[in-house]
Amino acid sequence: MTQDPHSRQGNSRINGVAEPVSASDAPRALPEICSGLRRKVTAFLKEQTDDEALRNVQSQVRVSMGVIEEALRRYGPEQLSLSYNGGKDCLVLLVLILACLPAWTSSSGSDSTAAASSSNITSTLKTTNTTEPSPSTSEPQPLTLQAVYIVSPHPFPEVEDFVATSAAYYHLDLARYALPMRPALEIYLGEKTAVKAIFVGTRRTDPHGEFLTHFNPTDEDWPQCMRVHPIIDWHYTEIWAVSLSCLVPSVLSLSYGGEMGGGAIPGRRGSGNKVD
C-alpha cells in the first residue's frame, strides 16, 4: 500500500504566501459547523431576488441537496465517502453535504419512506425542487466525514497545503494515495469496507460527463461502488457564485487559484461516460 501521509494541518496559501488561520476561522466541532452551514443555506434559499442568475444557483442548490439527502437515506454517513482534491467543485459539494447532515434520518428510522423515496428519485430530481431543505431531526451527527484524496502525479504545494487546511477545518477523515485511480480506489475500498458510495464533484461539462446521472455504479472491471454526482448539472459560474458567497469561509474560498475538477471516478463504458 502506498498511502502518502501528507494530510497534515497547515496554513492556506495565497500566491504562494502562507495565510494564517484567524481565531474566528479555527476548526470547530463538525456538528457545530454543519448546523451553521445549514442555517446559511436555508437563509440563502429563502432570499428573494430578481436576479435570474442567483435564482438559478438557488435552484441548483435545492436539486443537489435533494440528491445528497437521497444518498444519506440509501447509505447513511458510515457507508458514504467523498472524492476530495481541494478543487472548487469539491469544496462546494463538501459544503452542501455538511449542510445536509443535520437533517439526516437513518434508514432504520423509516425504511418504507426511504424505499419510496428511492423509487421516485429519478423523476423527482429531473424537476426543479422548489422546497427548502428537509427539517432537521434528532439523529446523531458523525464527528468526521470520510474522504479520499487521490493525488495527481505532480501536485502543487499550494494545493497540498489547501487540501490539508480544508480537511482539518471540516474534520475530514481523509485517506491520501499517491497512486493511479484504479489501485488507489481498490486499496481504499479494501481498507474502508463499509464504504458503498462516493460523492464525486464531476459536472456535465467535464470530460466524459455528458451521460452521467446522479447515481452511477463504477465499471464492472473496477472496484465496485456507487458514484453520486450531486452537482452534475452545475455550471462553472454557479460554482463560483457559491464559492464567493457566505457559504464558504473566507479562509477557504480563495486560498489558491488552481482550477481542479471533482476527482472523477470511471463509469460504465457502455454508457459512454468513462472518465479518467
Tab-separated table of C-alpha atoms in Angstrom:
chain	number	residue	atom	x	y	z
A	1	MET	CA	0.000	0.000	0.000
A	2	THR	CA	1.260	3.463	-0.836
A	3	GLN	CA	-0.804	5.794	1.272
A	4	ASP	CA	1.112	9.065	1.410
A	5	PRO	CA	0.587	10.698	4.827
A	6	HIS	CA	0.750	14.311	3.602
A	7	SER	CA	-2.642	15.167	5.051
A	8	ARG	CA	-1.288	17.426	7.747
A	9	GLN	CA	-2.764	20.569	9.166
A	10	GLY	CA	-1.304	23.656	7.569
A	11	ASN	CA	-1.925	27.225	6.602
A	12	SER	CA	-3.584	28.105	3.330
A	13	ARG	CA	-1.552	29.988	0.758
A	14	ILE	CA	-2.391	32.963	-1.423
A	15	ASN	CA	0.008	33.455	-4.314
A	16	GLY	CA	2.424	31.110	-2.577
A	17	VAL	CA	2.389	33.034	0.708
A	18	ALA	CA	1.150	31.306	3.829
A	19	GLU	CA	-2.038	32.869	5.168
A	20	PRO	CA	-2.602	32.163	8.882
A	21	VAL	CA	-5.985	30.960	10.039
A	22	SER	CA	-7.640	33.522	12.305
A	23	ALA	CA	-9.155	32.607	15.642
A	24	SER	CA	-12.659	33.039	14.229
A	25	ASP	CA	-11.851	30.549	11.459
A	26	ALA	CA	-10.297	27.968	13.791
A	27	PRO	CA	-11.807	24.483	13.386
A	28	ARG	CA	-14.932	23.826	15.422
A	29	ALA	CA	-16.703	20.547	16.123
A	30	LEU	CA	-18.265	19.106	12.975
A	31	PRO	CA	-21.880	19.177	14.261
A	32	GLU	CA	-21.469	22.893	15.012
A	33	ILE	CA	-20.065	23.531	11.529
A	34	CYS	CA	-22.901	21.561	9.929
A	35	SER	CA	-25.592	23.414	11.862
A	36	GLY	CA	-24.077	26.752	10.917
A	37	LEU	CA	-23.887	25.801	7.247
A	38	ARG	CA	-27.477	24.600	7.252
A	39	ARG	CA	-28.680	27.904	8.661
A	40	LYS	CA	-26.725	29.775	5.972
A	41	VAL	CA	-28.013	27.542	3.184
A	42	THR	CA	-31.602	27.861	4.374
A	43	ALA	CA	-31.283	31.639	4.507
A	44	PHE	CA	-29.694	31.659	1.056
A	45	LEU	CA	-32.558	29.626	-0.409
A	46	LYS	CA	-35.175	31.863	1.199
A	47	GLU	CA	-33.615	35.019	-0.215
A	48	GLN	CA	-35.975	36.798	-2.598
A	49	THR	CA	-34.273	38.155	-5.690
A	50	ASP	CA	-34.970	39.385	-9.208
A	51	ASP	CA	-31.507	38.230	-10.288
A	52	GLU	CA	-32.058	35.312	-12.665
A	53	ALA	CA	-28.504	34.047	-12.178
A	54	LEU	CA	-28.964	33.917	-8.407
A	55	ARG	CA	-32.304	32.131	-8.792
A	56	ASN	CA	-30.545	29.550	-10.967
A	57	VAL	CA	-27.962	28.992	-8.250
A	58	GLN	CA	-30.713	28.573	-5.663
A	59	SER	CA	-32.416	26.025	-7.908
A	60	GLN	CA	-29.186	24.073	-8.370
A	61	VAL	CA	-28.570	24.047	-4.611
A	62	ARG	CA	-32.056	22.640	-3.970
A	63	VAL	CA	-31.620	19.839	-6.504
A	64	SER	CA	-28.138	18.973	-5.227
A	65	MET	CA	-29.304	18.833	-1.632
A	66	GLY	CA	-32.098	16.507	-2.715
A	67	VAL	CA	-29.522	14.154	-4.249
A	68	ILE	CA	-27.341	14.304	-1.130
A	69	GLU	CA	-30.277	13.633	1.162
A	70	GLU	CA	-31.267	10.666	-1.012
A	71	ALA	CA	-27.728	9.271	-0.751
A	72	LEU	CA	-27.867	9.679	3.024
A	73	ARG	CA	-31.172	7.821	3.114
A	74	ARG	CA	-29.784	4.988	0.987
A	75	TYR	CA	-26.436	4.562	2.687
A	76	GLY	CA	-26.034	6.692	5.810
A	77	PRO	CA	-22.777	8.541	6.612
A	78	GLU	CA	-20.965	5.349	7.587
A	79	GLN	CA	-21.264	3.980	4.022
A	80	LEU	CA	-20.528	7.260	2.241
A	81	SER	CA	-17.273	8.947	1.323
A	82	LEU	CA	-16.215	11.995	-0.676
A	83	SER	CA	-13.683	12.104	-3.514
A	84	TYR	CA	-11.810	15.239	-2.489
A	85	ASN	CA	-8.903	17.062	-4.112
A	86	GLY	CA	-9.407	20.602	-2.866
A	87	GLY	CA	-10.896	21.899	-6.133
A	88	LYS	CA	-13.722	24.427	-6.118
A	89	ASP	CA	-16.229	21.817	-7.304
A	90	CYS	CA	-15.244	19.528	-4.428
A	91	LEU	CA	-15.348	22.316	-1.889
A	92	VAL	CA	-18.841	23.435	-2.900
A	93	LEU	CA	-20.019	19.814	-2.834
A	94	LEU	CA	-18.478	19.335	0.621
A	95	VAL	CA	-20.278	22.397	1.980
A	96	LEU	CA	-23.624	21.123	0.667
A	97	ILE	CA	-23.041	17.652	2.124
A	98	LEU	CA	-22.288	19.109	5.538
A	99	ALA	CA	-25.369	21.328	5.329
A	100	CYS	CA	-27.482	18.186	4.784
A	101	LEU	CA	-26.135	16.232	7.753
A	102	PRO	CA	-28.308	17.894	10.433
A	103	ALA	CA	-31.416	16.669	8.571
A	104	TRP	CA	-30.140	13.164	8.061
A	105	THR	CA	-32.519	10.411	9.130
A	106	SER	CA	-31.139	6.889	9.477
A	107	SER	CA	-32.700	4.170	7.337
A	108	SER	CA	-33.736	2.341	10.494
A	109	GLY	CA	-35.985	5.299	11.330
A	110	SER	CA	-38.244	4.811	8.318
A	111	ASP	CA	-37.391	2.010	5.903
A	112	SER	CA	-40.635	2.415	3.986
A	113	THR	CA	-40.070	6.128	3.493
A	114	ALA	CA	-36.525	5.558	2.261
A	115	ALA	CA	-37.679	2.855	-0.142
A	116	ALA	CA	-40.448	5.027	-1.545
A	117	SER	CA	-38.039	7.922	-1.948
A	118	SER	CA	-35.540	5.731	-3.797
A	119	SER	CA	-38.171	4.520	-6.238
A	120	ASN	CA	-39.138	8.085	-7.101
A	121	ILE	CA	-35.665	9.639	-7.117
A	122	THR	CA	-35.251	9.775	-10.898
A	123	SER	CA	-38.487	11.589	-11.627
A	124	THR	CA	-38.104	13.865	-8.607
A	125	LEU	CA	-34.623	15.057	-9.475
A	126	LYS	CA	-35.486	15.801	-13.108
A	127	THR	CA	-37.661	18.671	-11.951
A	128	THR	CA	-36.640	21.784	-10.054
A	129	ASN	CA	-37.126	21.242	-6.344
A	130	THR	CA	-38.798	24.379	-5.015
A	131	THR	CA	-38.851	23.306	-1.374
A	132	GLU	CA	-36.323	24.186	1.290
A	133	PRO	CA	-34.052	21.552	2.869
A	134	SER	CA	-35.859	18.964	4.971
A	135	PRO	CA	-36.349	19.901	8.626
A	136	SER	CA	-33.618	18.698	10.937
A	137	THR	CA	-34.033	15.602	13.070
A	138	SER	CA	-32.626	14.338	16.355
A	139	GLU	CA	-30.369	11.758	14.684
A	140	PRO	CA	-26.751	11.941	15.914
A	141	GLN	CA	-24.313	13.522	13.505
A	142	PRO	CA	-20.904	11.995	12.700
A	143	LEU	CA	-17.816	13.650	14.175
A	144	THR	CA	-15.854	13.230	10.935
A	145	LEU	CA	-16.681	12.795	7.246
A	146	GLN	CA	-14.942	10.063	5.269
A	147	ALA	CA	-12.999	11.257	2.223
A	148	VAL	CA	-10.353	10.036	-0.208
A	149	TYR	CA	-7.715	12.159	-1.926
A	150	ILE	CA	-6.070	10.587	-4.988
A	151	VAL	CA	-3.053	12.753	-5.681
A	152	SER	CA	-2.103	13.944	-9.152
A	153	PRO	CA	1.393	12.906	-10.336
A	154	HIS	CA	2.927	16.343	-9.692
A	155	PRO	CA	0.777	18.228	-7.182
A	156	PHE	CA	1.410	21.902	-6.466
A	157	PRO	CA	2.488	22.632	-2.869
A	158	GLU	CA	-0.289	25.229	-2.619
A	159	VAL	CA	-2.868	22.578	-3.484
A	160	GLU	CA	-1.405	20.126	-0.984
A	161	ASP	CA	-1.474	22.765	1.735
A	162	PHE	CA	-5.041	23.725	0.889
A	163	VAL	CA	-6.236	20.119	0.990
A	164	ALA	CA	-4.643	19.719	4.424
A	165	THR	CA	-6.093	23.004	5.703
A	166	SER	CA	-9.620	22.391	4.443
A	167	ALA	CA	-9.595	18.751	5.581
A	168	ALA	CA	-8.682	19.864	9.095
A	169	TYR	CA	-11.231	22.684	9.052
A	170	TYR	CA	-14.082	20.372	8.023
A	171	HIS	CA	-12.962	17.322	10.039
A	172	LEU	CA	-12.432	15.057	7.042
A	173	ASP	CA	-11.211	11.538	7.754
A	174	LEU	CA	-9.007	11.891	4.684
A	175	ALA	CA	-7.108	8.963	3.159
A	176	ARG	CA	-4.407	10.141	0.741
A	177	TYR	CA	-2.988	7.940	-2.031
A	178	ALA	CA	-0.165	8.859	-4.407
A	179	LEU	CA	-1.284	6.180	-6.859
A	180	PRO	CA	-3.236	5.910	-10.115
A	181	MET	CA	-7.007	5.992	-9.714
A	182	ARG	CA	-7.774	2.285	-10.001
A	183	PRO	CA	-5.253	0.868	-7.484
A	184	ALA	CA	-5.905	3.772	-5.119
A	185	LEU	CA	-9.642	3.118	-5.191
A	186	GLU	CA	-9.099	-0.611	-4.771
A	187	ILE	CA	-6.920	-0.079	-1.697
A	188	TYR	CA	-9.255	2.495	-0.229
A	189	LEU	CA	-12.359	0.328	-0.571
A	190	GLY	CA	-10.384	-2.630	0.752
A	191	GLU	CA	-9.478	-0.668	3.859
A	192	LYS	CA	-12.831	1.089	4.243
A	193	THR	CA	-15.041	-1.929	3.723
A	194	ALA	CA	-18.140	-0.122	4.955
A	195	VAL	CA	-17.975	2.448	2.142
A	196	LYS	CA	-20.505	1.654	-0.584
A	197	ALA	CA	-20.877	5.018	-2.320
A	198	ILE	CA	-18.633	8.001	-3.035
A	199	PHE	CA	-19.694	11.589	-3.676
A	200	VAL	CA	-17.929	12.951	-6.762
A	201	GLY	CA	-17.821	16.585	-7.900
A	202	THR	CA	-18.000	15.836	-11.628
A	203	ARG	CA	-20.052	18.232	-13.762
A	204	ARG	CA	-21.779	17.698	-17.105
A	205	THR	CA	-19.188	19.800	-18.945
A	206	ASP	CA	-16.266	17.752	-17.614
A	207	PRO	CA	-14.684	15.183	-19.959
A	208	HIS	CA	-16.987	12.149	-20.326
A	209	GLY	CA	-19.593	13.717	-18.056
A	210	GLU	CA	-22.260	14.079	-20.721
A	211	PHE	CA	-24.186	10.890	-19.946
A	212	LEU	CA	-23.741	10.726	-16.185
A	213	THR	CA	-26.742	10.737	-13.867
A	214	HIS	CA	-26.980	11.497	-10.174
A	215	PHE	CA	-26.221	7.850	-9.291
A	216	ASN	CA	-23.872	5.692	-11.404
A	217	PRO	CA	-22.011	2.490	-10.458
A	218	THR	CA	-18.371	2.087	-11.387
A	219	ASP	CA	-17.313	-0.107	-14.317
A	220	GLU	CA	-17.735	-3.828	-13.774
A	221	ASP	CA	-13.963	-4.330	-14.001
A	222	TRP	CA	-13.262	-1.576	-11.466
A	223	PRO	CA	-13.564	-1.669	-7.663
A	224	GLN	CA	-17.273	-1.617	-7.020
A	225	CYS	CA	-19.049	1.353	-5.510
A	226	MET	CA	-21.803	3.786	-6.378
A	227	ARG	CA	-20.747	7.209	-7.623
A	228	VAL	CA	-23.016	10.047	-6.512
A	229	HIS	CA	-22.958	13.252	-8.601
A	230	PRO	CA	-24.975	15.956	-6.803
A	231	ILE	CA	-23.572	18.871	-8.860
A	232	ILE	CA	-23.555	17.153	-12.256
A	233	ASP	CA	-25.726	19.862	-13.892
A	234	TRP	CA	-23.968	22.860	-12.365
A	235	HIS	CA	-22.081	25.405	-14.469
A	236	TYR	CA	-18.782	26.956	-13.512
A	237	THR	CA	-20.402	30.352	-12.894
A	238	GLU	CA	-22.668	28.726	-10.302
A	239	ILE	CA	-19.692	27.063	-8.630
A	240	TRP	CA	-18.010	30.465	-8.399
A	241	ALA	CA	-21.169	32.093	-7.080
A	242	VAL	CA	-21.304	29.667	-4.156
A	243	SER	CA	-17.533	29.782	-3.644
A	244	LEU	CA	-17.699	33.553	-3.241
A	245	SER	CA	-20.817	33.506	-1.077
A	246	CYS	CA	-21.047	33.346	2.690
A	247	LEU	CA	-21.484	29.570	2.419
A	248	VAL	CA	-17.719	29.049	2.079
A	249	PRO	CA	-15.457	30.520	4.811
A	250	SER	CA	-13.174	33.275	3.565
A	251	VAL	CA	-10.147	31.356	4.767
A	252	LEU	CA	-11.000	28.618	2.265
A	253	SER	CA	-12.882	30.222	-0.628
A	254	LEU	CA	-9.954	31.895	-2.394
A	255	SER	CA	-6.937	30.277	-0.766
A	256	TYR	CA	-5.483	29.331	-4.112
A	257	GLY	CA	-6.339	29.930	-7.724
A	258	GLY	CA	-5.861	26.486	-9.227
A	259	GLU	CA	-8.646	25.053	-11.361
A	260	MET	CA	-9.251	21.464	-10.396
A	261	GLY	CA	-12.015	19.015	-11.120
A	262	GLY	CA	-14.054	16.985	-8.699
A	263	GLY	CA	-11.996	13.820	-8.531
A	264	ALA	CA	-13.774	11.809	-11.220
A	265	ILE	CA	-14.169	8.047	-10.923
A	266	PRO	CA	-14.718	5.904	-14.040
A	267	GLY	CA	-18.205	4.839	-15.027
A	268	ARG	CA	-19.659	2.253	-17.346
A	269	ARG	CA	-18.032	2.226	-20.758
A	270	GLY	CA	-21.268	1.166	-22.393
A	271	SER	CA	-22.826	4.476	-21.380
A	272	GLY	CA	-20.046	6.474	-22.960
A	273	ASN	CA	-19.195	8.079	-19.652
A	274	LYS	CA	-15.708	6.741	-18.992
A	275	VAL	CA	-13.656	9.346	-17.169
A	276	ASP	CA	-10.042	9.337	-16.111
